[in-house]
Short mmCIF file of C-alpha atoms in Angstrom, two decimals:
data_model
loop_
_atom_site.label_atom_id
_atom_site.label_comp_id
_atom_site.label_asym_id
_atom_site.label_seq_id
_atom_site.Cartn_x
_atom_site.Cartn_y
_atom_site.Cartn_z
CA UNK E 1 144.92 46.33 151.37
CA UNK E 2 142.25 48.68 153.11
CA UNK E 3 140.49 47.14 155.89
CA UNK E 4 136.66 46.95 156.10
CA UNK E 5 135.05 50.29 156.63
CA UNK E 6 131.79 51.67 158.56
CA UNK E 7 130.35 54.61 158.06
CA UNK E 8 129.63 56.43 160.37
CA UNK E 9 131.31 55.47 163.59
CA UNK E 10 129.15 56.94 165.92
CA UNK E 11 125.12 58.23 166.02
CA UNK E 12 122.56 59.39 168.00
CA UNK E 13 119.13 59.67 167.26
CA UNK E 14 116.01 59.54 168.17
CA UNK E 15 112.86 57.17 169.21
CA UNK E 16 110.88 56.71 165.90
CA UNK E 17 113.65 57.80 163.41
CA UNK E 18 115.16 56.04 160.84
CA UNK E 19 119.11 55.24 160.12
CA UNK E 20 121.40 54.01 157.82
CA UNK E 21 124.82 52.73 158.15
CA UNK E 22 127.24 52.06 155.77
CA UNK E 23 129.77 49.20 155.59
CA UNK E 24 132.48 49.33 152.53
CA UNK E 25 134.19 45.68 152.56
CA UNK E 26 137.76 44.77 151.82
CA UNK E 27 138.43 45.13 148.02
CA UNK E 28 137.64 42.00 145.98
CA UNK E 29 135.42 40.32 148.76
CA UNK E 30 131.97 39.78 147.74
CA UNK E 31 130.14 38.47 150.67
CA UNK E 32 129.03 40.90 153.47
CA UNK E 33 127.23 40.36 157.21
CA UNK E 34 125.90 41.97 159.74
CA UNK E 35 125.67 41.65 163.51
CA UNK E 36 124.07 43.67 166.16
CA UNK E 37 125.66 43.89 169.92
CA UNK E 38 124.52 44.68 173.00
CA UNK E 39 126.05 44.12 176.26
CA UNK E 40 122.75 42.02 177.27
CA UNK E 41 122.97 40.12 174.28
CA UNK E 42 126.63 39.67 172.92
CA UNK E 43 126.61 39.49 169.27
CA UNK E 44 123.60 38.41 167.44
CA UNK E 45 123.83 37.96 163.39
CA UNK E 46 121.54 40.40 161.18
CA UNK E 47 121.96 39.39 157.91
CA UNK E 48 124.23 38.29 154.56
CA UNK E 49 124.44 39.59 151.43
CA UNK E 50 126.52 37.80 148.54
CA UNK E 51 126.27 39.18 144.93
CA UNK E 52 123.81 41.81 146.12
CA UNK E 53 121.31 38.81 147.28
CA UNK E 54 120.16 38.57 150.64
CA UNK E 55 121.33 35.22 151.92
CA UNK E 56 120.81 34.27 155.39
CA UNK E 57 118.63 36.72 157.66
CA UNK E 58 118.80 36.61 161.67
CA UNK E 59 115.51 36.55 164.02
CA UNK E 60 115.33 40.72 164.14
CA UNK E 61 111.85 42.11 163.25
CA UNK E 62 111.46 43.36 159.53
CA UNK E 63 112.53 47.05 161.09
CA UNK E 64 115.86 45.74 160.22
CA UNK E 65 116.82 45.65 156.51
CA UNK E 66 119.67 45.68 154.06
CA UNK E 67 120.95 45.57 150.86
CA UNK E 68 124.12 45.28 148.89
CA UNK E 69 125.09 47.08 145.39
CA UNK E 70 127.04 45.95 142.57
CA UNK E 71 130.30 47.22 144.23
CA UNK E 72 129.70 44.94 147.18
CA UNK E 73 128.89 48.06 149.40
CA UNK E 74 126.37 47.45 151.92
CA UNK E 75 123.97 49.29 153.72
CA UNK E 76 121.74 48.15 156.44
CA UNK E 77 118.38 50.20 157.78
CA UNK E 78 116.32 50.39 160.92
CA UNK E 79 112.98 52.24 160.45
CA UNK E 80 111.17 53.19 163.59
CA UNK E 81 114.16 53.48 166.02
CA UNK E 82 113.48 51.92 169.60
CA UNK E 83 115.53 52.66 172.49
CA UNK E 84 116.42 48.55 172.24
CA UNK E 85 118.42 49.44 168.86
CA UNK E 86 121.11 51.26 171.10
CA UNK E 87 123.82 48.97 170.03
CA UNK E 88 127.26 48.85 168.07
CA UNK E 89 126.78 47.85 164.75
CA UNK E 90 129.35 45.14 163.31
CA UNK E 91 129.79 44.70 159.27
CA UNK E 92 132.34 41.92 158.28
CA UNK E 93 133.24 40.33 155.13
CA UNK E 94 134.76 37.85 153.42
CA UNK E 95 135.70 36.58 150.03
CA UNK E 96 132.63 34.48 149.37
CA UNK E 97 130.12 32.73 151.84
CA UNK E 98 131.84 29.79 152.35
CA UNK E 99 131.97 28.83 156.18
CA UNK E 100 135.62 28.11 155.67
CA UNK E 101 136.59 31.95 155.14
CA UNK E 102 137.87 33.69 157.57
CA UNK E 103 135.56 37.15 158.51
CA UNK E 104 137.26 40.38 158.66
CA UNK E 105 135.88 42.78 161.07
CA UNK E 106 135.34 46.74 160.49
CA UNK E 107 135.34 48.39 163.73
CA UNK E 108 131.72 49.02 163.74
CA UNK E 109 128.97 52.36 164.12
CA UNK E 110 127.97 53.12 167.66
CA UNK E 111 124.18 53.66 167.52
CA UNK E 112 122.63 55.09 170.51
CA UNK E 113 118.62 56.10 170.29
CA UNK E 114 117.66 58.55 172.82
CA UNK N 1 119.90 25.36 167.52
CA UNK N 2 123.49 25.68 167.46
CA UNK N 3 124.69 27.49 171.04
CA UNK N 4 128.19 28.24 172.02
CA UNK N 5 128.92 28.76 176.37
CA UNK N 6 131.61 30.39 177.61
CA UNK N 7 131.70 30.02 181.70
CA UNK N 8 133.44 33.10 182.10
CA UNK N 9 132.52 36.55 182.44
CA UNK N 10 135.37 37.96 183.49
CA UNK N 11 139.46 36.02 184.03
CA UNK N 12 141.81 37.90 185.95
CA UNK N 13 145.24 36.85 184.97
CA UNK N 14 149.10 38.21 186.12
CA UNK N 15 151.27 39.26 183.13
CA UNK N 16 153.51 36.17 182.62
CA UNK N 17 150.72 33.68 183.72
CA UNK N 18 149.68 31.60 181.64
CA UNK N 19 145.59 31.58 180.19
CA UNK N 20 143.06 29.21 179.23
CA UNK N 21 139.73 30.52 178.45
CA UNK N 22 136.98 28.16 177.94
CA UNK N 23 134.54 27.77 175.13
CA UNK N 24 131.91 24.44 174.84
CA UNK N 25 129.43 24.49 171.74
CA UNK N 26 126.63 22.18 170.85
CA UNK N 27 126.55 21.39 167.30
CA UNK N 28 125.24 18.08 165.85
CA UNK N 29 128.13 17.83 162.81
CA UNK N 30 131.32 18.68 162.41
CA UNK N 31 131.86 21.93 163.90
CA UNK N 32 133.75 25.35 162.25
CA UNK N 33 134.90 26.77 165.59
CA UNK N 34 136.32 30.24 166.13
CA UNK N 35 138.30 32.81 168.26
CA UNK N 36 138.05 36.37 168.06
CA UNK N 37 139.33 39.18 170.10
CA UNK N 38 137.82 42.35 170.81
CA UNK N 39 140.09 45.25 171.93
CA UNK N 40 137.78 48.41 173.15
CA UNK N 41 136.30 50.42 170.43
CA UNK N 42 137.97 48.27 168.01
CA UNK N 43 135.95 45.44 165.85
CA UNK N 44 136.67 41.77 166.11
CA UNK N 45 140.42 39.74 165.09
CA UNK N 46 139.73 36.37 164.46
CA UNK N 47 142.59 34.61 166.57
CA UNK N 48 142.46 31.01 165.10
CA UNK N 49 139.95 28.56 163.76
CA UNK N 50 139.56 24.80 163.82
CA UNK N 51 138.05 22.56 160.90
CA UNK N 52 139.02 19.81 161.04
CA UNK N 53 142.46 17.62 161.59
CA UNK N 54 145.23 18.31 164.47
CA UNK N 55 143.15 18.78 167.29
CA UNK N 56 145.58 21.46 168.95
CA UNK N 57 144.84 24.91 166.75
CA UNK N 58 148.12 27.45 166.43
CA UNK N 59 146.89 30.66 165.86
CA UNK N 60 148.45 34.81 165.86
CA UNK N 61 149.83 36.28 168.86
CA UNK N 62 150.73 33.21 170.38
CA UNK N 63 147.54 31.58 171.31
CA UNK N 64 146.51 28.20 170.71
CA UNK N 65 143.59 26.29 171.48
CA UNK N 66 142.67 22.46 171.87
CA UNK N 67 139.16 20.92 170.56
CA UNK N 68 138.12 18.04 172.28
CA UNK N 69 134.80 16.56 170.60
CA UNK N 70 133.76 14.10 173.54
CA UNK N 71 133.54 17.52 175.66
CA UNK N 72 131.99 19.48 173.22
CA UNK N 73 134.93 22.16 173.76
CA UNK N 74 137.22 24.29 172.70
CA UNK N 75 139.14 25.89 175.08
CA UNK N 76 141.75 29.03 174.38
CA UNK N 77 145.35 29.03 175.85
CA UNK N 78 148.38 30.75 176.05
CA UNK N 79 151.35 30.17 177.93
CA UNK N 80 152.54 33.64 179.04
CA UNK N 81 149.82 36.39 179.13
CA UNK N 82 151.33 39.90 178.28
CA UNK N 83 149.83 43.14 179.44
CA UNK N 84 148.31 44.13 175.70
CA UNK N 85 146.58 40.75 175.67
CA UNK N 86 143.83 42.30 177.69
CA UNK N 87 140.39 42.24 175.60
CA UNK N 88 137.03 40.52 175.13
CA UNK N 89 137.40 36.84 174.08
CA UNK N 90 134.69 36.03 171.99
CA UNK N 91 134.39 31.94 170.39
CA UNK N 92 132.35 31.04 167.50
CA UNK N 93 131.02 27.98 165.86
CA UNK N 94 129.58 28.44 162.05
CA UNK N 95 125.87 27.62 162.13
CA UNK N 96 125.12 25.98 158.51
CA UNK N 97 122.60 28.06 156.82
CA UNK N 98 123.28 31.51 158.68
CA UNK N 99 126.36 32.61 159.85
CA UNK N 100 128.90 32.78 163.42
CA UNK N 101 127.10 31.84 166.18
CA UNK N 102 128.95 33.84 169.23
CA UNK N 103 129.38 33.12 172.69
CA UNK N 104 128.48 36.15 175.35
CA UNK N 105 132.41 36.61 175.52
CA UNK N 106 135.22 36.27 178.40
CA UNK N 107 136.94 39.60 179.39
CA UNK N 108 140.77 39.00 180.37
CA UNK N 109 142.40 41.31 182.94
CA UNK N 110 145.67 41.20 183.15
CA UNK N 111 147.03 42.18 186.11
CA UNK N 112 151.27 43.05 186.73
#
């Protein structure tokens, strides 16, 4: 079975920009977070999506957002790129939200703003 | 708010050594508590979890790890370190109503 997947793995922009990454989890699992991070400030949860519903959101400002299709594909966005946002981007998923289930890890999208 | 500490920023170990990497969490209930691994430029293996029951945790590669609730910890070991087991340790604990709540992560040197 095909492991989580992020699209792309690495990107540089620019201050002000926009971006969108990609995250394709493993087949049949229907429940998909993000996570931001940053050697200052480890890894810091952006949000879940289950059943293409926004679940649980993290304390990032509303240049972060997401969404999930039908297909359990998930994009996130951040508008208005700040030199902060430099930061590996983490997508993991899991079978359904429950706190028992184990997350599987895709290997992330290196985002560096210049 | 749910926090999980871990001491130390960086363990230097010698291959064949054993490891025990230390994790403490503060969490009113019942705790879900994780390890994950972090090899460079790769995403995050979760190494074993702990819900509830046997106190001592078996998990892949060999590792193991021991809650103890009056500390508040839960504390990764192994008994021989090999070379390849150098990485970022990261330990979790499952906030209710978000999602895994990390620690700022241990990096393990191994040394020969």
């Amino acid at each position: 079975k095909a492991g989580v997947t992020q699209t792309p793995r690495y990107l540089i922009k620019t201050r002000g920009q926009q971006v969108t990454l990609s995250c394709s989890p493993i087949s049949g699992h229907r429940s998909v977070s993000w996570y931001q991070q940053t050697p200052g400030q480890g890894l810091q949860f952006l949000f879940e999506y289950f059943s293409e519903t926004q679940r649980n959101k993290g304390n990032f400002p509303g240049r972060f957002s997401g969404r999930q299709f039908s297909n359990s594909r998930s994009e996130m966005n951040v508008s208005t790129l700040e030199l902060g946002d430099s930061a590996l981007y983490l997508c993991a998923s899991s079978p359904n939200p429950d706190r028992s289930n184990e997350q599987f890890f895709g290997p992330g999208t290196r985002l560096t703003v210049l | 708010a749910q926090s999980v500490t871990q001491p130390d920023i960086h363990i230097t170990v010698s291959e064949g050594a054993s490891l025990e990497l230390r994790c403490n969490y503060s969490y009113g209930a019942t705790p879900y508590l994780f390890w994950y691994v972090q090899s460079p430029g790769q995403g995050l293996q979760l190494l074993l979890k702990y819900f509830s029951g046997d106190t001592l945790v078996q998990g892949i590669k060999g590792f193991e790890a021991e809650f103890k609730r009056s500390q508040s910890s839960f504390n990764l070991k192994k008994p021989s370190v090999h070379w390849s087991d150098a990485a970022e340790y990261f330990c979790a604990v499952y906030q209710a109503g978000t999602a895994l709540i990390f620690g700022k992560g241990t990096t393990l040197s191994v040394s020969s």
